Tab-separated table of N, CA, C and O and ligand atoms in Angstrom:
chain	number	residue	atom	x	y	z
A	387	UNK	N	16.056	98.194	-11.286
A	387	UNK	CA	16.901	97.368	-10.402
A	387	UNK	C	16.584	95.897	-10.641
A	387	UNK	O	17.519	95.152	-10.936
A	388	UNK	N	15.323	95.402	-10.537
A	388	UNK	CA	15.002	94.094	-10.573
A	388	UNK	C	15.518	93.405	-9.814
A	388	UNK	O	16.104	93.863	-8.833
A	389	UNK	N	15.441	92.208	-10.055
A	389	UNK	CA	16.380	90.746	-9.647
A	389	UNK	C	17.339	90.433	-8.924
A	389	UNK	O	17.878	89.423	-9.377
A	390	UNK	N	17.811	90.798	-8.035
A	390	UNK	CA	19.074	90.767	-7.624
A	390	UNK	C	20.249	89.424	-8.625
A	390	UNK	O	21.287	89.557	-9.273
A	391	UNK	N	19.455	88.342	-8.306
A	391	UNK	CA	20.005	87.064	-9.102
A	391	UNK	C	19.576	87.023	-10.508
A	391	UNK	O	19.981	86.055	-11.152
A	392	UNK	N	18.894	87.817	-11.062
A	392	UNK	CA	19.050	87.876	-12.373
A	392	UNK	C	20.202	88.777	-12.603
A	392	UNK	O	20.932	88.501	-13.555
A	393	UNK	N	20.549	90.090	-11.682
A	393	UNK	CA	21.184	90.738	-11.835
A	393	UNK	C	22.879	89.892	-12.096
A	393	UNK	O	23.804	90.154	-12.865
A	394	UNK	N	22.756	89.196	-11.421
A	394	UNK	CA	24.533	88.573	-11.467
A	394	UNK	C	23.979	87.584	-12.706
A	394	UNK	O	24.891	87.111	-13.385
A	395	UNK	N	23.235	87.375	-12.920
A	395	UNK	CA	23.434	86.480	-13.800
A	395	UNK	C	23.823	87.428	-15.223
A	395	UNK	O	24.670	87.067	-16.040
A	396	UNK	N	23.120	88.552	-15.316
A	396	UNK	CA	23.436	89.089	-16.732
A	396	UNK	C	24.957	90.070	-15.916
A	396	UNK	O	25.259	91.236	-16.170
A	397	UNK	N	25.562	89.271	-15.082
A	397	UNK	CA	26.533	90.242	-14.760
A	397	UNK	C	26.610	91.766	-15.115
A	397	UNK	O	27.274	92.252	-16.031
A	398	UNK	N	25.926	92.335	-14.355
A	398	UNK	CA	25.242	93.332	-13.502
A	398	UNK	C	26.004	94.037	-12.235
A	398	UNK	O	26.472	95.152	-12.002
A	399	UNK	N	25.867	92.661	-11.467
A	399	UNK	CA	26.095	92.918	-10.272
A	399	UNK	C	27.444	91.357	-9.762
A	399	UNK	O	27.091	90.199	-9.538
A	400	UNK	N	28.773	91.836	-9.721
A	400	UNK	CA	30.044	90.871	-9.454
A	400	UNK	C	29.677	90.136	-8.230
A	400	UNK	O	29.361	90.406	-7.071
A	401	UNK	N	29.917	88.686	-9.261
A	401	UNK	CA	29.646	87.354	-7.977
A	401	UNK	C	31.051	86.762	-8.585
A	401	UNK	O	31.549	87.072	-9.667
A	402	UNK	N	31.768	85.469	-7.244
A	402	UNK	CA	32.578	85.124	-7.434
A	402	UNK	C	31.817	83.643	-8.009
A	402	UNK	O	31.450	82.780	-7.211
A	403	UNK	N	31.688	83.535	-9.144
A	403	UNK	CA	31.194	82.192	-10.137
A	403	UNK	C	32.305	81.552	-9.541
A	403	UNK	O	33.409	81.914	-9.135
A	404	UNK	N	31.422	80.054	-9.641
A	404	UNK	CA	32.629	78.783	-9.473
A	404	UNK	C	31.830	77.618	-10.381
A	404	UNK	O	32.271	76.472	-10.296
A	405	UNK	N	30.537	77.895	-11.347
A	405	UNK	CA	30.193	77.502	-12.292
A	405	UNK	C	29.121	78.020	-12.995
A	405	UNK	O	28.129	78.474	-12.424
A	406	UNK	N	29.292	77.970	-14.566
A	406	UNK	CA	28.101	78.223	-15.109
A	406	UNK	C	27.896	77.308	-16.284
A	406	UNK	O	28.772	76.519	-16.639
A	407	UNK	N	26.645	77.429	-16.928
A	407	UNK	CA	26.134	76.134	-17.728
A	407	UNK	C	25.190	76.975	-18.665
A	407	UNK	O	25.363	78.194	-18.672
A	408	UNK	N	24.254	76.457	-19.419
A	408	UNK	CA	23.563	77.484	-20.095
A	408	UNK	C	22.162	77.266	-19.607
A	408	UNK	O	21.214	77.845	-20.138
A	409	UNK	N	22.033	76.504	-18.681
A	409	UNK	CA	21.044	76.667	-17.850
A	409	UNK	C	20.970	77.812	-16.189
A	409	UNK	O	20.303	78.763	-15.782
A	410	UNK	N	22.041	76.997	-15.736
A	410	UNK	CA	22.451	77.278	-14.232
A	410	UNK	C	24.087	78.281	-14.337
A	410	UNK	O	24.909	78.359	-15.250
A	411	UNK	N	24.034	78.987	-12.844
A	411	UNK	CA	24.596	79.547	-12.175
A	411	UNK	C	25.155	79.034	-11.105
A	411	UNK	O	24.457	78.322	-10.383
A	412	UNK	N	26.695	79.308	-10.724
A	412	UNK	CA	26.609	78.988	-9.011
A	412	UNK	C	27.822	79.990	-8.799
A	412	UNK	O	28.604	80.327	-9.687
A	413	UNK	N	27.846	80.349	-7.665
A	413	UNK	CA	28.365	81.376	-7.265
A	413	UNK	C	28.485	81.297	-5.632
A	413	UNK	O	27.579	80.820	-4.949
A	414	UNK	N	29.827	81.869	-5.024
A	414	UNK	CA	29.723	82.018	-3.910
A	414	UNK	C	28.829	82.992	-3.135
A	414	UNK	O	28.639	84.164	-3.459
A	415	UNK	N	28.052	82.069	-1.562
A	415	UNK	CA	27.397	82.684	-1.010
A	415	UNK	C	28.549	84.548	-0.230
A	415	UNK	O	29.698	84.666	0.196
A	416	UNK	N	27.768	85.237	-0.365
A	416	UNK	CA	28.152	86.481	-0.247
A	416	UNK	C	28.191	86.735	1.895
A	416	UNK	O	28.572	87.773	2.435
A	417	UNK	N	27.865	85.913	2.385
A	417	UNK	CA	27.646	85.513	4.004
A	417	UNK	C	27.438	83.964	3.810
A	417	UNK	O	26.461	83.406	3.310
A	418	UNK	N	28.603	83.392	4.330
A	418	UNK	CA	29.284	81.770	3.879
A	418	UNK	C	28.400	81.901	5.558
A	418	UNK	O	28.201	82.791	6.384
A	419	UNK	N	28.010	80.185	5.380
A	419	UNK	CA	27.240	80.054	6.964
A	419	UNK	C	28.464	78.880	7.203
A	419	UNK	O	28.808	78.708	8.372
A	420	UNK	N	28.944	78.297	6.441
A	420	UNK	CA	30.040	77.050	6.030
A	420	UNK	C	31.638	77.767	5.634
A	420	UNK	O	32.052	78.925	5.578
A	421	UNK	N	32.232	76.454	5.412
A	421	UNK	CA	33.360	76.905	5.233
A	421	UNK	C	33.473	76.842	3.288
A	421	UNK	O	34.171	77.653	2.680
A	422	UNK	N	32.761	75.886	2.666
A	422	UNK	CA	31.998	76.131	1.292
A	422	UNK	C	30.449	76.827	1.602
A	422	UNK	O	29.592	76.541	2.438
A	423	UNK	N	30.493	77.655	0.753
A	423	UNK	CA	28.618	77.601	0.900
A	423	UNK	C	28.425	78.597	-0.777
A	423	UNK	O	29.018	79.649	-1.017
A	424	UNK	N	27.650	78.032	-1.525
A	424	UNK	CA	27.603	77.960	-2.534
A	424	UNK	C	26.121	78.218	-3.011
A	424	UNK	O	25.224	77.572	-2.469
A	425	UNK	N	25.790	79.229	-4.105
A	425	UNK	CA	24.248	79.468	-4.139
A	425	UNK	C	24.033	78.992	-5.606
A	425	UNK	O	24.673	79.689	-6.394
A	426	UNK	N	23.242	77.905	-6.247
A	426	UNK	CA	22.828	77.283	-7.175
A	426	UNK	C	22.014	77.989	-8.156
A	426	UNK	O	21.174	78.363	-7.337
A	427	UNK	N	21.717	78.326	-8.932
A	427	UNK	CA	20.591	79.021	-9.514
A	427	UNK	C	20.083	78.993	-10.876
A	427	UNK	O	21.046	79.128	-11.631
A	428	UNK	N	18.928	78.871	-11.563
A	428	UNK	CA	18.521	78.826	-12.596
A	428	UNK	C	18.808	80.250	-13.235
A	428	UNK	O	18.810	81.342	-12.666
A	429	UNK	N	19.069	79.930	-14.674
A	429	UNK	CA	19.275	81.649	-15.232
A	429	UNK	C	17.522	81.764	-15.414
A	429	UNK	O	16.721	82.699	-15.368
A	430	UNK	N	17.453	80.779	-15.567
A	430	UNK	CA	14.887	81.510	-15.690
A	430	UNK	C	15.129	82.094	-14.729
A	430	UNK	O	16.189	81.826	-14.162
A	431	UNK	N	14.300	83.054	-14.205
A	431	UNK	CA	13.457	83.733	-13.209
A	431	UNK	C	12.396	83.015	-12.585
A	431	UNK	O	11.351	82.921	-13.228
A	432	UNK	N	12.469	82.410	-11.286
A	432	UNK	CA	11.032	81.739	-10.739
A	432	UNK	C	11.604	82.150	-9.797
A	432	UNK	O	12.766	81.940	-9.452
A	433	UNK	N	10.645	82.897	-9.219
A	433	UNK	CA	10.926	83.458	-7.708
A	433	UNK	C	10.982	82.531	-6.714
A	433	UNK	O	11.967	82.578	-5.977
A	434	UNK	N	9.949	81.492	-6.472
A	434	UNK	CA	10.197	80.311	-5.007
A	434	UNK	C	9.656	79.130	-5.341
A	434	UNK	O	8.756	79.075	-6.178
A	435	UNK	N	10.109	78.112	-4.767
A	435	UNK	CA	9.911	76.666	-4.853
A	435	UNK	C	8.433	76.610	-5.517
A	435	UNK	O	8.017	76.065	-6.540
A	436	UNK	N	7.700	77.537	-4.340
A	436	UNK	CA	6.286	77.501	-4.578
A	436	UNK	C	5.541	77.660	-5.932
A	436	UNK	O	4.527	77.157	-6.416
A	437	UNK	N	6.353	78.461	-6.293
A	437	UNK	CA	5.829	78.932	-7.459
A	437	UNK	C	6.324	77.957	-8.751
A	437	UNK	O	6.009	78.361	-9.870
A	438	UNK	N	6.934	76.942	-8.670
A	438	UNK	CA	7.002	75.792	-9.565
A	438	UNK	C	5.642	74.653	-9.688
A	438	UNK	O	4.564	74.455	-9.127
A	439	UNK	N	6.446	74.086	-10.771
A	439	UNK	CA	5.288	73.136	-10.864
A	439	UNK	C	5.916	71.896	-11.526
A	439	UNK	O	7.127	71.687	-11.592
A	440	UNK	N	4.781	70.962	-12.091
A	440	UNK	CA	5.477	69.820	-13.133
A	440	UNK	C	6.640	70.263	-13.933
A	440	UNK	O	7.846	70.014	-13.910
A	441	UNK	N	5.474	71.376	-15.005
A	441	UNK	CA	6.522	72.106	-15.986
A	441	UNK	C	8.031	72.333	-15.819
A	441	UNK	O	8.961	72.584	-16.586
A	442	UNK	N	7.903	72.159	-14.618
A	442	UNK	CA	9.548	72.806	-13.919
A	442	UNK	C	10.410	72.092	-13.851
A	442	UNK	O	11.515	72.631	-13.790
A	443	UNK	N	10.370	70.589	-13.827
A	443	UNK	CA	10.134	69.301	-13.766
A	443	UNK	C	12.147	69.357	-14.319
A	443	UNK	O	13.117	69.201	-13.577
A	444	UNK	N	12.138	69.575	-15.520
A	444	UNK	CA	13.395	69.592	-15.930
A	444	UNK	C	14.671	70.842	-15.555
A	444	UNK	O	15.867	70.576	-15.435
A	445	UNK	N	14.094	72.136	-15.426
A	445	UNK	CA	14.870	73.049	-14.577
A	445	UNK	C	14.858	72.638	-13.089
A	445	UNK	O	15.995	72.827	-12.656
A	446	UNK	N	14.137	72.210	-12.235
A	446	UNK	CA	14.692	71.864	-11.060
A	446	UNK	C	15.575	70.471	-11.141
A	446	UNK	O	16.337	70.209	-10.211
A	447	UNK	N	15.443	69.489	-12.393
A	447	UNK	CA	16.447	68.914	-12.168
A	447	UNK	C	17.547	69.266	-12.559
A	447	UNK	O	18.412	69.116	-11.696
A	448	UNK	N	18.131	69.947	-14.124
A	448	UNK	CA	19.110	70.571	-14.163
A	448	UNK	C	19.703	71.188	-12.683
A	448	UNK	O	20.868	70.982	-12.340
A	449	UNK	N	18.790	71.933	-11.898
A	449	UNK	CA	19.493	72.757	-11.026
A	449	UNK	C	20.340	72.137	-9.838
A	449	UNK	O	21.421	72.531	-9.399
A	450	UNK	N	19.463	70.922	-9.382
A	450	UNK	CA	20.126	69.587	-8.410
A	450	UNK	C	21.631	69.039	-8.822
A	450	UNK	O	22.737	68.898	-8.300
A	451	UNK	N	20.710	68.734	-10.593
A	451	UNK	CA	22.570	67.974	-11.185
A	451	UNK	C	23.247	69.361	-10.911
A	451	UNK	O	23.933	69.433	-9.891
A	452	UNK	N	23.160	70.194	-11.508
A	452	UNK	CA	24.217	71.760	-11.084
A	452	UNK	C	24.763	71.570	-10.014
A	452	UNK	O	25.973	71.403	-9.861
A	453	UNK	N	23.674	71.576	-8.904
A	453	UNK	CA	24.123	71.715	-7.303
A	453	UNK	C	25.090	70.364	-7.099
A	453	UNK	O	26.124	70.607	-6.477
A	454	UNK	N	24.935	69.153	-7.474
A	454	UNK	CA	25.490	68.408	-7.285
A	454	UNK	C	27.313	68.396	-7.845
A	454	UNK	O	28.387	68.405	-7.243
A	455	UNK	N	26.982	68.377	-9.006
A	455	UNK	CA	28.235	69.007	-9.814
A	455	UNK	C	29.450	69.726	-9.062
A	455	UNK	O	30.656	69.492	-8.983
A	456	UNK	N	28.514	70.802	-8.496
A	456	UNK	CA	29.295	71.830	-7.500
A	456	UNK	C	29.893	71.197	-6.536
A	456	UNK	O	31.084	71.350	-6.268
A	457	UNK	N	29.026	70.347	-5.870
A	457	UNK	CA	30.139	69.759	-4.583
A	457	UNK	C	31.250	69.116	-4.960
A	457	UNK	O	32.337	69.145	-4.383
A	458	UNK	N	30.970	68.545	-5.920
A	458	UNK	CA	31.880	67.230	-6.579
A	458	UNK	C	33.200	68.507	-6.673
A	458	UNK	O	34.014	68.381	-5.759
A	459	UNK	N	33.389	69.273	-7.306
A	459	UNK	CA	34.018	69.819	-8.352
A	459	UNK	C	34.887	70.924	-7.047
A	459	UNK	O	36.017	71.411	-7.075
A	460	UNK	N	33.670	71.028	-5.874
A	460	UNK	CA	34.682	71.755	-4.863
A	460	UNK	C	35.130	70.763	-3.760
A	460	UNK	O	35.581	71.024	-2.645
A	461	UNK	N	34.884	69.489	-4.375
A	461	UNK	CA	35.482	68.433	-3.154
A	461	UNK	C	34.985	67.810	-2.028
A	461	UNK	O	35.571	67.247	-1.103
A	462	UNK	N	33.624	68.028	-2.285
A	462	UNK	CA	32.694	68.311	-0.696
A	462	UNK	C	32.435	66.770	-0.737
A	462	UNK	O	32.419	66.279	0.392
A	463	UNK	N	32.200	65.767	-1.892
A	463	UNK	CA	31.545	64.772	-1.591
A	463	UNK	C	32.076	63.855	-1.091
A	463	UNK	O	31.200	63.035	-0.818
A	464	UNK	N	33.182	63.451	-0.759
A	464	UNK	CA	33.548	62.833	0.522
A	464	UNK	C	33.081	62.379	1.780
A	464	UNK	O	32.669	61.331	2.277
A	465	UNK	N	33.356	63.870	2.203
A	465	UNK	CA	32.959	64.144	3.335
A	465	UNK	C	31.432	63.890	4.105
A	465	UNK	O	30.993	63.489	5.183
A	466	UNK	N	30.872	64.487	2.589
A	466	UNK	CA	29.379	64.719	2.706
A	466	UNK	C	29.091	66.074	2.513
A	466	UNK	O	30.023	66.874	2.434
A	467	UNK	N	27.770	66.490	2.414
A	467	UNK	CA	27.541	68.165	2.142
A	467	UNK	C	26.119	67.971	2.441
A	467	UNK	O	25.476	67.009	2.860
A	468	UNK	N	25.740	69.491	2.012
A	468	UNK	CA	24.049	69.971	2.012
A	468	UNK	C	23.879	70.688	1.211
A	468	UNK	O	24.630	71.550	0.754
A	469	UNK	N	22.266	70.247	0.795
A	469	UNK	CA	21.492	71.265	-0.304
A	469	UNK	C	20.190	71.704	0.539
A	469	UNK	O	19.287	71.046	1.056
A	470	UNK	N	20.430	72.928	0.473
A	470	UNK	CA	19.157	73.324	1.463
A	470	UNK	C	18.607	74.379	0.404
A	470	UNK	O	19.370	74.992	-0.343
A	471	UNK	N	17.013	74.570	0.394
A	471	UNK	CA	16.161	75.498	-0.561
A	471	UNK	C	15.081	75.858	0.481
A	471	UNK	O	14.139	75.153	0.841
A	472	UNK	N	15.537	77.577	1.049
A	472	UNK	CA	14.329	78.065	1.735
A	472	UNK	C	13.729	78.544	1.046
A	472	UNK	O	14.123	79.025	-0.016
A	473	UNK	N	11.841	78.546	1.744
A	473	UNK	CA	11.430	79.155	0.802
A	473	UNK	C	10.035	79.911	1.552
A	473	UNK	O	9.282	79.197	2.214
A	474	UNK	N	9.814	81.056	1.434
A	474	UNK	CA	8.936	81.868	2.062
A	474	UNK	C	9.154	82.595	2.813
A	474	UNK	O	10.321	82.965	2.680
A	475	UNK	N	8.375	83.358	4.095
A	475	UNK	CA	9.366	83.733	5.127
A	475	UNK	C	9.736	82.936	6.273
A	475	UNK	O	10.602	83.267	7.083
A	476	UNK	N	8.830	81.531	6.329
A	476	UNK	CA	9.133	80.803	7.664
A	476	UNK	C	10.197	79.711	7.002
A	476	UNK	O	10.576	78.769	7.697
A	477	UNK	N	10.586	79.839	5.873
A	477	UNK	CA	11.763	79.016	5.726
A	477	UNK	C	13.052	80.110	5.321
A	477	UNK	O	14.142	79.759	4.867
A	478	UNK	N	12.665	81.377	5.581
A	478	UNK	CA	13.545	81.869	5.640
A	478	UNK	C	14.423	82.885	4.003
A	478	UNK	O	15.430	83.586	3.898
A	479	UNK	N	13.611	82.535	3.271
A	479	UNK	CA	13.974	82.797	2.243
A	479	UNK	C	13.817	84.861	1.955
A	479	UNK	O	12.978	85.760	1.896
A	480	UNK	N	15.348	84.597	1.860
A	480	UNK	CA	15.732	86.238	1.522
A	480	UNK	C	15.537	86.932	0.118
A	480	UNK	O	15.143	88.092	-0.004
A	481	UNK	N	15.839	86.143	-0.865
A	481	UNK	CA	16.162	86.304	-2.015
A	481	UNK	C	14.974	85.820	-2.703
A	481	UNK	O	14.401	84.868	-2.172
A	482	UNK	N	14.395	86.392	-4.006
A	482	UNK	CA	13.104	85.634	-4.248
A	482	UNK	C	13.144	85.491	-6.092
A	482	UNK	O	12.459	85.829	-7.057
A	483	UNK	N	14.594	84.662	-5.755
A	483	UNK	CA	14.834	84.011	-7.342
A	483	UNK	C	15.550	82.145	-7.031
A	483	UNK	O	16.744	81.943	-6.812
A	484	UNK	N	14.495	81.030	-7.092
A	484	UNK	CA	14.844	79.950	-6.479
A	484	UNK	C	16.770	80.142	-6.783
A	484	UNK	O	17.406	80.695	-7.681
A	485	UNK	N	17.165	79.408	-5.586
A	485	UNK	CA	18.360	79.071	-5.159
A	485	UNK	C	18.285	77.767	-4.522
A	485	UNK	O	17.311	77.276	-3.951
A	486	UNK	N	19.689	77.166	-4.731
A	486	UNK	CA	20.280	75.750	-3.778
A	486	UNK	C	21.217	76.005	-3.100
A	486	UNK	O	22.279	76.092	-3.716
A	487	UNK	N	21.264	76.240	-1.540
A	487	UNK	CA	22.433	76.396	-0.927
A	487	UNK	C	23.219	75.314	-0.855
A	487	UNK	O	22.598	74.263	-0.700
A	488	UNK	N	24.567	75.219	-0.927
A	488	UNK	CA	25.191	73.919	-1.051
A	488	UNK	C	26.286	74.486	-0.217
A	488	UNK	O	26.989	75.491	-0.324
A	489	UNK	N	26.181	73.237	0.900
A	489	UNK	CA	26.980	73.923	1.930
A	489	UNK	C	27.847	72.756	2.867
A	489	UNK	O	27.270	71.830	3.437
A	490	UNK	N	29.029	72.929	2.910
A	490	UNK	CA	30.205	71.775	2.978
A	490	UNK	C	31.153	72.227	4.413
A	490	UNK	O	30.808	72.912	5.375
A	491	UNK	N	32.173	71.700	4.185
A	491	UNK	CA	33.234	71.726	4.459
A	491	UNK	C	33.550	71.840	6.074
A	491	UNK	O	34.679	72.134	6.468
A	492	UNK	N	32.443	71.579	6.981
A	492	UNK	CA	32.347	71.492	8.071
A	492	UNK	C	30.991	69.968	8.503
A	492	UNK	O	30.429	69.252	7.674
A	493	UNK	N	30.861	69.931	9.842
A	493	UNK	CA	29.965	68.652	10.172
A	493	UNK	C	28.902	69.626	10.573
A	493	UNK	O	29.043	70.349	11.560
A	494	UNK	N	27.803	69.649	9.785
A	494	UNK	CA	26.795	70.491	9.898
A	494	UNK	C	25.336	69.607	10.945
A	494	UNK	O	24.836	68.487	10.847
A	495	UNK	N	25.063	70.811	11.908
A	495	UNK	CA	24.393	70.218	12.688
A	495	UNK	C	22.690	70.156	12.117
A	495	UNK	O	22.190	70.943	11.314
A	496	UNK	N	21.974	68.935	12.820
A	496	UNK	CA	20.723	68.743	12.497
A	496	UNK	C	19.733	68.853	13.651
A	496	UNK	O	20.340	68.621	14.696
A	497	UNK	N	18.522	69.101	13.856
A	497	UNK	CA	17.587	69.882	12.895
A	497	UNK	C	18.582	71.628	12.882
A	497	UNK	O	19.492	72.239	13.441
A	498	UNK	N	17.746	71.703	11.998
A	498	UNK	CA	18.300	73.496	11.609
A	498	UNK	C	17.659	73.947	12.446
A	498	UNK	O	16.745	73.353	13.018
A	499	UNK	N	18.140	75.419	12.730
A	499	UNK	CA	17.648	76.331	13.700
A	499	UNK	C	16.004	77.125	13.291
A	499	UNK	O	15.496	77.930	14.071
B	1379	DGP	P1	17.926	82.756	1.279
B	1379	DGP	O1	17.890	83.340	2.648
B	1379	DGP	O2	17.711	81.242	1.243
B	1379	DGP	O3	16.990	83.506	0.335
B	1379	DGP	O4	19.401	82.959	0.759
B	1379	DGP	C1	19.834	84.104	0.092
B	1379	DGP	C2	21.331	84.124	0.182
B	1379	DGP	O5	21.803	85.066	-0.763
B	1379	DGP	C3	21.886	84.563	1.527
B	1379	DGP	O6	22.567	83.448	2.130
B	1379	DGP	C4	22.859	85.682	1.224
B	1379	DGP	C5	23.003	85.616	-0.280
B	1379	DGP	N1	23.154	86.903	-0.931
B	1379	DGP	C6	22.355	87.982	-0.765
B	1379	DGP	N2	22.779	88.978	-1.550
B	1379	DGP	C7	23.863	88.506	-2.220
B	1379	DGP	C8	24.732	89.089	-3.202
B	1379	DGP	O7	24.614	90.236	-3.624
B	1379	DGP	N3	25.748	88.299	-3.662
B	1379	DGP	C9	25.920	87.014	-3.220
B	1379	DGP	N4	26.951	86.327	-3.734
B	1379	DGP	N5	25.111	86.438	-2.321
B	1379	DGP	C10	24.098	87.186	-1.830
């Protein structure tokens, strides 16, 4: 089974892509918390923020420009948007292949829950 997000990435498992790169992934979130909500992703495998480092230095920026890209490209930057990256269980993190939630199209409230 592995990966869930490796899994869509070697399309495996059907995501609705709205970009890919030969680095990154993005794909719609499968439970939208937004009216965009968008999941960013490296095709490497690094399970959580935590587990990065310097080395990473250039895949987490690829993954930002990605995430960024995405809003642009679904219209969000106008308005304004969010990139949110949980990570553990007190940030909530479900999935344990780093992701960027990118999440629009409404006035999103602050602090998070
Ligand atoms: P997080 O809680 O930060 O680890 O976010 C994981 C997100 O992944 C969560 O918002 C729901 C989404 N998700 C889980 N399984 C799938 C799936 O099979 N397909 C898609 N498109 N999204 C998924």
């Amino acid at each position: 089974m592995g990966c869930l997000f490796c899994n869509i990435v070697e399309k495996k498992i059907p995501a609705a892509i709205v970009h890919e790169d030969e680095h990154t992934l993005a794909f719609r979130d499968i439970n939208p918390v937004a009216p965009t909500h968008v999941l960013v992703i490296p095709k490497k495998h690094v399970a959580a923020m935590h587990d990065t480092s310097p080395a990473d230095a250039e895949l987490l920026g690829r993954l930002f420009t990605a995430a960024n890209g995405v809003a642009r490209e679904l219209g969000l930057v106008d308005k304004g948007y969010r990139l949110v990256v949980n990570d553990g269980a007190d940030g909530g993190q479900s999935v344990f292949h780093v992701h960027v939630h990118v999440l629009g199209g409404r006035s999103l409230a602050w602090p998070p829950g």
